[in-house]
Structure formats: structure tokens, C-alpha cells
mmCIF file of C-alpha atoms in Angstrom:
data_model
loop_
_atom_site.group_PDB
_atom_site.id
_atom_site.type_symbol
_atom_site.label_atom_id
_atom_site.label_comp_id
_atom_site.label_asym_id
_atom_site.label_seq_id
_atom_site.Cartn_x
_atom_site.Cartn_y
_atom_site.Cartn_z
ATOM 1 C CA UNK A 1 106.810 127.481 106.860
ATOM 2 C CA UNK A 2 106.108 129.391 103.613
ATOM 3 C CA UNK A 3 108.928 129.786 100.977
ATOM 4 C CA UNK A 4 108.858 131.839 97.427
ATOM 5 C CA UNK A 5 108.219 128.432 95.846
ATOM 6 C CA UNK A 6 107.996 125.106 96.858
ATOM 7 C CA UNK A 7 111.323 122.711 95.686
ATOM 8 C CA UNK A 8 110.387 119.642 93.877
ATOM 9 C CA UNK A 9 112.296 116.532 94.941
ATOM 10 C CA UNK A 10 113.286 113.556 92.132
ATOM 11 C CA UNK A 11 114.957 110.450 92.818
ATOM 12 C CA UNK A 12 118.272 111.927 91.431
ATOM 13 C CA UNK A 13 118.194 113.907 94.814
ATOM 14 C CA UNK A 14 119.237 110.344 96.720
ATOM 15 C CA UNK A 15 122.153 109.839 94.304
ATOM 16 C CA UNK A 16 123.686 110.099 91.060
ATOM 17 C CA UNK A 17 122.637 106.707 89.812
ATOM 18 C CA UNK A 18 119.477 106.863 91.704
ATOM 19 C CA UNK A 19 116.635 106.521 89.137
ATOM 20 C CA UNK A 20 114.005 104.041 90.557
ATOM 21 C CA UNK A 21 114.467 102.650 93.826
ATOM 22 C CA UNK A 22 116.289 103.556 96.850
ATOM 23 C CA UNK A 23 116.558 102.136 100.325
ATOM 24 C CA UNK A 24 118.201 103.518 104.041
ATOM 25 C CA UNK A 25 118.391 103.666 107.436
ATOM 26 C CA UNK A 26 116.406 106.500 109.113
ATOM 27 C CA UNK A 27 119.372 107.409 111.572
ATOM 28 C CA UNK A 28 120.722 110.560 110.140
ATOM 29 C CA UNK A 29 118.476 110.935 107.407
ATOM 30 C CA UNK A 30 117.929 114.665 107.643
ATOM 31 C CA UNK A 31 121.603 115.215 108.089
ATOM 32 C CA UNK A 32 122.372 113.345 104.375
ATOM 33 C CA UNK A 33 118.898 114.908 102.344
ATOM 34 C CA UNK A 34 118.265 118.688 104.575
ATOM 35 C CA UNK A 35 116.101 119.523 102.268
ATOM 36 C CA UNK A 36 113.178 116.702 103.422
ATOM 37 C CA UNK A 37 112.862 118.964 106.640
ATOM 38 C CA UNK A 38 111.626 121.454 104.604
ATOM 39 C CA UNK A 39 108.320 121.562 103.084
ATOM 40 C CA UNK A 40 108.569 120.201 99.236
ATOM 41 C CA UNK A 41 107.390 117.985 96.545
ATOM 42 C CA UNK A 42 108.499 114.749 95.115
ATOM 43 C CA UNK A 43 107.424 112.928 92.179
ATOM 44 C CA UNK A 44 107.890 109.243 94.173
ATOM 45 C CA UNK A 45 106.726 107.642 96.624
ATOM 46 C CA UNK A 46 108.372 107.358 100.698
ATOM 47 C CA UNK A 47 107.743 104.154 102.919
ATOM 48 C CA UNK A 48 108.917 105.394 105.931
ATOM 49 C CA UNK A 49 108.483 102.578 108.578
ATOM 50 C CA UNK A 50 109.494 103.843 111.762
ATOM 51 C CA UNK A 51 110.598 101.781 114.708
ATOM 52 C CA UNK A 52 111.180 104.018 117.077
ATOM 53 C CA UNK A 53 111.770 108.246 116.822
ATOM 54 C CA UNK A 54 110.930 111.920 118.544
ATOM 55 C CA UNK A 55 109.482 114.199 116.074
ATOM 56 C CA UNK A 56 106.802 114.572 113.380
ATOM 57 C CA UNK A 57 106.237 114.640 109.284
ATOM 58 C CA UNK A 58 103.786 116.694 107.941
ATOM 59 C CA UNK A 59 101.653 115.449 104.818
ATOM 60 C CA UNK A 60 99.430 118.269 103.336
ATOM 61 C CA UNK A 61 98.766 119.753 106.567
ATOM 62 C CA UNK A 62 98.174 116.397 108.048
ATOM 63 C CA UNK A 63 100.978 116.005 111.323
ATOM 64 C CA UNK A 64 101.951 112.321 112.243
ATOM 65 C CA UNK A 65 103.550 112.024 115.372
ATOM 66 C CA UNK A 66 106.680 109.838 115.774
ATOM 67 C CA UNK A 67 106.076 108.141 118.857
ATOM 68 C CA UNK A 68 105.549 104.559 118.046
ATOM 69 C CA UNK A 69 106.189 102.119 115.580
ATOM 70 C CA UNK A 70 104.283 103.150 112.029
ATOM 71 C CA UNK A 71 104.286 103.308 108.098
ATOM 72 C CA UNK A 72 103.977 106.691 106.942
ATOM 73 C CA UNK A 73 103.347 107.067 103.207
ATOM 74 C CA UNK A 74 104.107 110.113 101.003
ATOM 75 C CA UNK A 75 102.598 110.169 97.862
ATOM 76 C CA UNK A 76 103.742 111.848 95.106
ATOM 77 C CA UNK A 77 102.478 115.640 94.460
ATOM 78 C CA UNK A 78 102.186 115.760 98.336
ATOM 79 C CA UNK A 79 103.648 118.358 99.790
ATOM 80 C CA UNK A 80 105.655 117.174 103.003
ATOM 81 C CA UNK A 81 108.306 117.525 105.247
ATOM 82 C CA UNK A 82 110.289 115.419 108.059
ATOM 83 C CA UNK A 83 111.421 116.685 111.328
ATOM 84 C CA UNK A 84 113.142 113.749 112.379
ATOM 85 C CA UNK A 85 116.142 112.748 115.384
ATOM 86 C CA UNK A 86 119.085 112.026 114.605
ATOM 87 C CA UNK A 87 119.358 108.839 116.232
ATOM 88 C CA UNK A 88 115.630 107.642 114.825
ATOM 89 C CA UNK A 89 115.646 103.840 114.167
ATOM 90 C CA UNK A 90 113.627 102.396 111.112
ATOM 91 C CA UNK A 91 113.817 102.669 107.323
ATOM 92 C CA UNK A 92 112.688 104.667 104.154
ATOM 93 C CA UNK A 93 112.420 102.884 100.971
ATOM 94 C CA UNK A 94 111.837 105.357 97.713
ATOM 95 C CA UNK A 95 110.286 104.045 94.431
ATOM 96 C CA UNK A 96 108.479 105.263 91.522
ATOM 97 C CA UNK A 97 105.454 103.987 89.633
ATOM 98 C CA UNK A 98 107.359 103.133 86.977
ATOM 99 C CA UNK A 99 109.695 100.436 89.014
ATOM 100 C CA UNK A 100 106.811 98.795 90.441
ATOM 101 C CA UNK A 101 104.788 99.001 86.960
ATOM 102 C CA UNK A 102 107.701 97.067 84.881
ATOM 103 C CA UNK A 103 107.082 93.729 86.353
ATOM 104 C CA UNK A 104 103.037 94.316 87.758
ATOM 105 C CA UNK A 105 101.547 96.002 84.636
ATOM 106 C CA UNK A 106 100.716 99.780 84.797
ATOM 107 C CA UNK A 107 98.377 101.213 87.259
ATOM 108 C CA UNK A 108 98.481 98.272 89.792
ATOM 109 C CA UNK A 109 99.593 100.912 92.406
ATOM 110 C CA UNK A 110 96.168 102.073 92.128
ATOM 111 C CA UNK A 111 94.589 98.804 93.770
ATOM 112 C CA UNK A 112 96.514 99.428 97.236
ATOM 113 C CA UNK A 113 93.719 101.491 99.137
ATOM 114 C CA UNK A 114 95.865 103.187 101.262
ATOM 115 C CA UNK A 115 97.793 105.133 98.369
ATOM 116 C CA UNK A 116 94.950 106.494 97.283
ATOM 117 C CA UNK A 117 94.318 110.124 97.312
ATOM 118 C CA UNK A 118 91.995 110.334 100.215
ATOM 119 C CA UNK A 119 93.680 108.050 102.309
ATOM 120 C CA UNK A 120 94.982 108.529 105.451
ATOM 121 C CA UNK A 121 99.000 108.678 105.381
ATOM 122 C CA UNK A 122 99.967 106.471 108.479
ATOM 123 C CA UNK A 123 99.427 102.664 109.683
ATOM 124 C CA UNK A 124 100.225 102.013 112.779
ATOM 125 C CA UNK A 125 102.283 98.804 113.221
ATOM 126 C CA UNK A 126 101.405 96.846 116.361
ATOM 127 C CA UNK A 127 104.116 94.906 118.982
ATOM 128 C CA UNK A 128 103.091 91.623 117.224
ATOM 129 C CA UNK A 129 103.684 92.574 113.866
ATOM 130 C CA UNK A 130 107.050 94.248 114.422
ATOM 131 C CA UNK A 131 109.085 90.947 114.240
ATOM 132 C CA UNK A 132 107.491 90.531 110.884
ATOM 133 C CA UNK A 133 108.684 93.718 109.470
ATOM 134 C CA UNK A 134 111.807 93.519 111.260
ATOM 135 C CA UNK A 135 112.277 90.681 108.976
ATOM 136 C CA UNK A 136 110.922 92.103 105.331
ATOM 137 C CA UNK A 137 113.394 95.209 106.008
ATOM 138 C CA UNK A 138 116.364 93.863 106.613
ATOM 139 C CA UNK A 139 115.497 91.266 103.196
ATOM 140 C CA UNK A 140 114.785 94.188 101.162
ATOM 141 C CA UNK A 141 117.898 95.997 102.622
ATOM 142 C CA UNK A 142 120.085 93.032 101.979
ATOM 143 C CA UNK A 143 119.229 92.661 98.764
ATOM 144 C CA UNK A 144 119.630 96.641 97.709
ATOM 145 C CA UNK A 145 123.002 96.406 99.095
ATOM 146 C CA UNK A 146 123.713 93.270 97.452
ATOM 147 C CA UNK A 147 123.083 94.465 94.588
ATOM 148 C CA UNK A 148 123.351 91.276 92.188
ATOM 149 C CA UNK A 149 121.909 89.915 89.276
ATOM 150 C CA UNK A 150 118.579 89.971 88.805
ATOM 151 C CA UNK A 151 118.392 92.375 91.885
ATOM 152 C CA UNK A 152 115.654 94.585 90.947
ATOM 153 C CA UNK A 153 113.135 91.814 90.340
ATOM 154 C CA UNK A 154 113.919 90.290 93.697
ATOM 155 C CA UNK A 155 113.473 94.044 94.946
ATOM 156 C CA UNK A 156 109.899 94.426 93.232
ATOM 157 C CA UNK A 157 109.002 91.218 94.516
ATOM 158 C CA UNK A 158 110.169 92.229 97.753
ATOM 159 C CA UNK A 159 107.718 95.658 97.833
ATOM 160 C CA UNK A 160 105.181 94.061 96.114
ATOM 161 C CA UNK A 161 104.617 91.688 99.538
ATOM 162 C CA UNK A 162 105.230 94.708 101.582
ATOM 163 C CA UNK A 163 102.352 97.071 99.500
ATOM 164 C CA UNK A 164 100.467 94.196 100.157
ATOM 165 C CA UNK A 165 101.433 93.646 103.740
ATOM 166 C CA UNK A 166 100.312 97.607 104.953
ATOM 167 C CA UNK A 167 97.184 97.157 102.891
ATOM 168 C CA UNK A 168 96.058 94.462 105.449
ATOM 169 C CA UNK A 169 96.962 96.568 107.895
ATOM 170 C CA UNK A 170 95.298 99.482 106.695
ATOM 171 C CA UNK A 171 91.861 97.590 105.397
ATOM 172 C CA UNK A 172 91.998 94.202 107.833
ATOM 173 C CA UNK A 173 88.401 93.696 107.136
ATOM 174 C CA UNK A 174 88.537 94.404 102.859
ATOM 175 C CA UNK A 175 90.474 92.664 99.984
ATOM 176 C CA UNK A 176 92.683 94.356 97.455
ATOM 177 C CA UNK A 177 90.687 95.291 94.522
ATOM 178 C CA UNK A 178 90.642 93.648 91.334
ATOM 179 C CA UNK A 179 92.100 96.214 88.734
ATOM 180 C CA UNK A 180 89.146 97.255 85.842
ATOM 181 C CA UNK A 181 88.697 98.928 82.870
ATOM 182 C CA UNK A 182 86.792 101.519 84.663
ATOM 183 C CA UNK A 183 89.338 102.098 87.457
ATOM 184 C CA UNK A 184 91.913 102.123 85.282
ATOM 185 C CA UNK A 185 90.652 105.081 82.934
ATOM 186 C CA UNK A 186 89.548 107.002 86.308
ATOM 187 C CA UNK A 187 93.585 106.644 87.528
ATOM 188 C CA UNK A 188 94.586 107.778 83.746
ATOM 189 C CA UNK A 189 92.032 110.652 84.482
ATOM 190 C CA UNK A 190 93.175 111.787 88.323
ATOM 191 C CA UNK A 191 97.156 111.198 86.662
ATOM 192 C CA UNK A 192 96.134 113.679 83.534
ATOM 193 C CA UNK A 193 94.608 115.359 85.762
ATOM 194 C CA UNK A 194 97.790 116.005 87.941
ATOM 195 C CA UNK A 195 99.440 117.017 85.404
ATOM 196 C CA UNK A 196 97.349 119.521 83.242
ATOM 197 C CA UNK A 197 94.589 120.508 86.002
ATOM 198 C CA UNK A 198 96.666 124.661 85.607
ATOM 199 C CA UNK A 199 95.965 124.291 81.575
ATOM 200 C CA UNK A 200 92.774 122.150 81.509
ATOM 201 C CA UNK A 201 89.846 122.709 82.890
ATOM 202 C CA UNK A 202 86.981 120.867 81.222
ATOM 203 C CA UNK A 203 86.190 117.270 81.670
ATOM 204 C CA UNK A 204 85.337 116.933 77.790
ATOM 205 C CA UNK A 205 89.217 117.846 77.383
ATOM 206 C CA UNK A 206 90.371 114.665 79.785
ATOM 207 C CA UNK A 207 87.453 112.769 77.884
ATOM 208 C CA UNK A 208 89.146 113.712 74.176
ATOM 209 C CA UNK A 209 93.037 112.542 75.840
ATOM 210 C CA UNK A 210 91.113 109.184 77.157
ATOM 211 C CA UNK A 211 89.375 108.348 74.113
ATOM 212 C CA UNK A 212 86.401 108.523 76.004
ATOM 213 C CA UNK A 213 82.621 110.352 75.855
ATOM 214 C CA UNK A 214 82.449 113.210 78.374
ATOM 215 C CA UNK A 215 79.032 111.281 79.607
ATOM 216 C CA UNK A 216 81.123 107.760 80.039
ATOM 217 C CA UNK A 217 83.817 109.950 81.997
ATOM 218 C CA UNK A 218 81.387 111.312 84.198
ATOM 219 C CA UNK A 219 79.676 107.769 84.600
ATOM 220 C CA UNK A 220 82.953 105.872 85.564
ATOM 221 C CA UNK A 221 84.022 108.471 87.929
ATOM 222 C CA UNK A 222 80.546 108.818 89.487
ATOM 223 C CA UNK A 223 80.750 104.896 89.848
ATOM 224 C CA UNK A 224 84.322 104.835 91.225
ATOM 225 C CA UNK A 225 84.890 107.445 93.370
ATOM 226 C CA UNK A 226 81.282 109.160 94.086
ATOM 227 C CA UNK A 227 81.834 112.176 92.603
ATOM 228 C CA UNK A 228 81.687 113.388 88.849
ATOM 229 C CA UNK A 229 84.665 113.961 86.521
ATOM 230 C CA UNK A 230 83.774 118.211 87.368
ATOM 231 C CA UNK A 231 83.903 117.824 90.537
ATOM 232 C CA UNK A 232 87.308 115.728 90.717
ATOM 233 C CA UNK A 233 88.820 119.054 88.894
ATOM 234 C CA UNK A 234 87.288 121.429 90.772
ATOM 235 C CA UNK A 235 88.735 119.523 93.747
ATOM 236 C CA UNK A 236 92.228 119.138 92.707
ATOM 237 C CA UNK A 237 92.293 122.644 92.268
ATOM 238 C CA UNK A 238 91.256 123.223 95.372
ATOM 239 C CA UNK A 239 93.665 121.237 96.917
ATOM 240 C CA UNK A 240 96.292 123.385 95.075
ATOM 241 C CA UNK A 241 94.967 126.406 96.101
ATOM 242 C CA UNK A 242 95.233 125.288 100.225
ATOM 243 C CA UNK A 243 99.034 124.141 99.379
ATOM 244 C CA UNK A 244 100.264 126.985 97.764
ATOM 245 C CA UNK A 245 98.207 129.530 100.368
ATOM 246 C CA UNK A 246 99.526 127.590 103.335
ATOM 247 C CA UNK A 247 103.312 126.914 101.956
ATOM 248 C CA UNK A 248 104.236 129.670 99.439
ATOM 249 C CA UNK A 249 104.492 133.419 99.746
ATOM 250 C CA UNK A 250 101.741 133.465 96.919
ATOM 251 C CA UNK A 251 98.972 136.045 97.863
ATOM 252 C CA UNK A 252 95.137 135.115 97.804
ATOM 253 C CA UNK A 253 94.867 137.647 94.795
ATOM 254 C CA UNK A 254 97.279 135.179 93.177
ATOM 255 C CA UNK A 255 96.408 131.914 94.323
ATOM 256 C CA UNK A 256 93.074 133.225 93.104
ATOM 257 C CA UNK A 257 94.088 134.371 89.528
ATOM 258 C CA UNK A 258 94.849 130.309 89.064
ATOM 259 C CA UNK A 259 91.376 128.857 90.401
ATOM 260 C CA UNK A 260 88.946 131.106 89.350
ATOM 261 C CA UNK A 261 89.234 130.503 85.587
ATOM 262 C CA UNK A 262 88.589 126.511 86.742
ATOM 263 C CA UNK A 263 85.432 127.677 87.994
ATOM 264 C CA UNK A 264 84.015 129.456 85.316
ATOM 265 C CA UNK A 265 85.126 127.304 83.180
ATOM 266 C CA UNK A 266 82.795 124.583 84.419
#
């Protein structure tokens, strides 16, 4: 579905004193929040951990079939949407960086392979392990309804076990990274990067906002991902160019007008 431009989705949308975290059933969801069944953008991330449903959400062109039991993950600057039944059993919990961040240091998202760019955006979620999530959901619920003192640390401790529970599930044969120096400056790069890619266009720029050399940027992204700090740019505006072509009214001319001065630039 293409629109004249693409709405962008904050945590405000779940509530008035929604800022950080939020937490809900599936059943109904699309009733409540219409505009997730349209495509759009949010700046937070979406556990949805589905039990049981009929439909399908679309992640950057990617479609996940709601058959059986799964995590699907939204990232942030995705562009998504939900078609969803009414009566669809499981949950969505809602976060940002930030929450997560106050208590596990900045960046520690990063570690959690399957929330990184590339990754795939489901996990399927076997028979066996249901009971198991049955049982972190309805903590995590309890205690966002609750709502007592000291409820948001209980709530980060909470998601921290459940990041940590889908990245076994996603990588059962890896470990969760160790957070570096290096990988930290190349998430500070891809999140600059996010935010500026329209203005800025050379990696010496990112290098100058990192307190970096252009060389060392290059190195540490070369190292980290496999691909140089130019190439990451040229990417990410690539990646713009397929969203806005496939989801906006935007013509090729423009879409084109936008990327073409990356190139050059390079």
C-alpha cells in the first residue's frame, strides 16, 4: 500500500503517559492502535510473541505468517505493518533504547544478534518452549499492571531475561557478544548514521562526530560488519530508496533526487 508519506509512530501513540515501556494483549490490538495495519514507522522497538493468530506483519517487505507460535521483532526505522484477527492470542511489549539503556549501560541492545540490522525478524517458538514463555509473559504483564515501586527495574530485569531468552533461540549454537570499544563506535556510527544519512554523506563527516580518523572508521567497520564505513552509507541509502519507492507515492525521479548526491559524493 503506498501513501503520500509514511506516519511515524512514538510511544505517546499507546497512551498519554506512555513514554518508555508498554505491555498488552494481542486480542484486539488493531481495533485500539488502526494505524499499525497500515504501513509506518516507529522509533521503538515491538516484541510481538504470538501464541496463536490468522494473518501476517510485514517488516520491510519481509511477510511473516501468523500461523504458529513466534517472536516477531520490529526494529525501529522499519517500516511495518500488522494485519492481525481480532481474536489473536499472545502479547506485544513496546520499549525504547533508552529504558533498557538506564539500568544496562548504553548500546547493550546492540549485543542481541537478532536486533541487528540484517537479521531476520521472526523466531519461531517451539511446543516445548511455550510453557516457558507462557510463564515470562504473564510475570512481565503482572508486574506492568501492578505497577508498584520500583516497577520499572523489575520490568528491565524482566526484558533483559527475555532479550536474552530469543537470542538463544535465534543463535542456539553462539553466545551473546561481549560489548567493545570497536562495536560500540560502529553502533554510534549505523545510529548517526540513521539519523543524518539525507544530510551526510561522507564517512570523514561520521569520523569528525565520533572523534575518530576516517582510516580507523573504515578499519572498525571493515572488522565488524565486513563492509567499509562507504559502503554502510551507500547501503542505508539504498535501503531508503526501496522503502520510500515501494510505500510512498514518491516517483523514481524523486526518490532519485535524494540518492544520487550520496553517490557522487563518495
Amino acid at each position: 500500500m503506498q501513501t503520500p508519506e509514511l506516519t511515524v509512530c512514538t510511544m505517546d501513540l499507546l497512551g498519554d503517559s506512555i513514554r518508555h515501556f508498554w505491555t498488552s494483549e494481542l486480542a484486539g490490538l488493531l481495533e485500539r492502535f488502526p494505524v499499525f495495519e497500515f504501513p509506518h514507522n516507529q522509533d521503538f522497538y515491538s516484541l510481538i510473541i504470538v501464541d496463536s493468530a490468522d494473518g501476517e506483519i510485514v517488516i520491510d517487505n519481509h511477510k511473516i505468517r501468523l500461523d504458529k507460535a513466534k517472536a516477531v521483532i520490529v526494529k525501529p526505522r522499519c517500516i511495518s505493518s500488522i494485519d492481525i484477527n481480532r481474536q489473536a492470542k499472545g502479547k506485544i511489549i513496546c520499549f525504547t533504547e533508552d529504558f533498557f539503556s538506564l539500568r544496562y549501560n548504553n548500546n547493550v541492545l546492540y549485543q542481541f544478534s537478532f536486533l541487528h540490522r540484517e537479521a531476520k525478524p521472526y523466531i519461531r517458538i517451539t511446543h516445548e518452549q511455550k510453557v516457558k514463555w507462557d510463564t515470562l509473559l504473564r510475570l512481565i504483564s503482572d508486574e506492568y499492571f501492578l505497577n508498584k515501586s520500583g516497577t520499572k527495574k523489575v520490568l528491565r530485569s524482566y526484558l533483559n531475561i527475555i532479550l536474552f531468552e530469543l537470542e538463544r533461540l535465534y543463535n542456539p549454537s553462539g553466545y551473546v557478544k561481549n560489548k567493545s570499544i570497536k562495536q560500540d563506535k560502529v553502533h554510534q556510527f549505523e545510529m548517526l548514521l540513521d539519523k543524518h544519512f539525507n544530510t551526510k554523506k561522507l564517512p570523514s563527516v561520521y569520523a569528525d562526530m565520533l572523534h575518530i580518523s576516517p582510516n580507523y572508521l573504515n578499519k572498525i567497520c571493515k572488522e565488524e560488519t565486513g563492509q567499509t564505513a562507504g559502503d554502510l552509507i551507500r547501503k542505508r541509502i539504498t535501503v531508503e530508496a526501496q522503502r520510500l519507492l515501494h510505500y510512498t507515492s514518491d516517483t523514481v525521479n524523486e526518490i532519485a533526487d535524494c540518492a544520487l548526491p550520496l553517490f557522487s559524493a563518495q
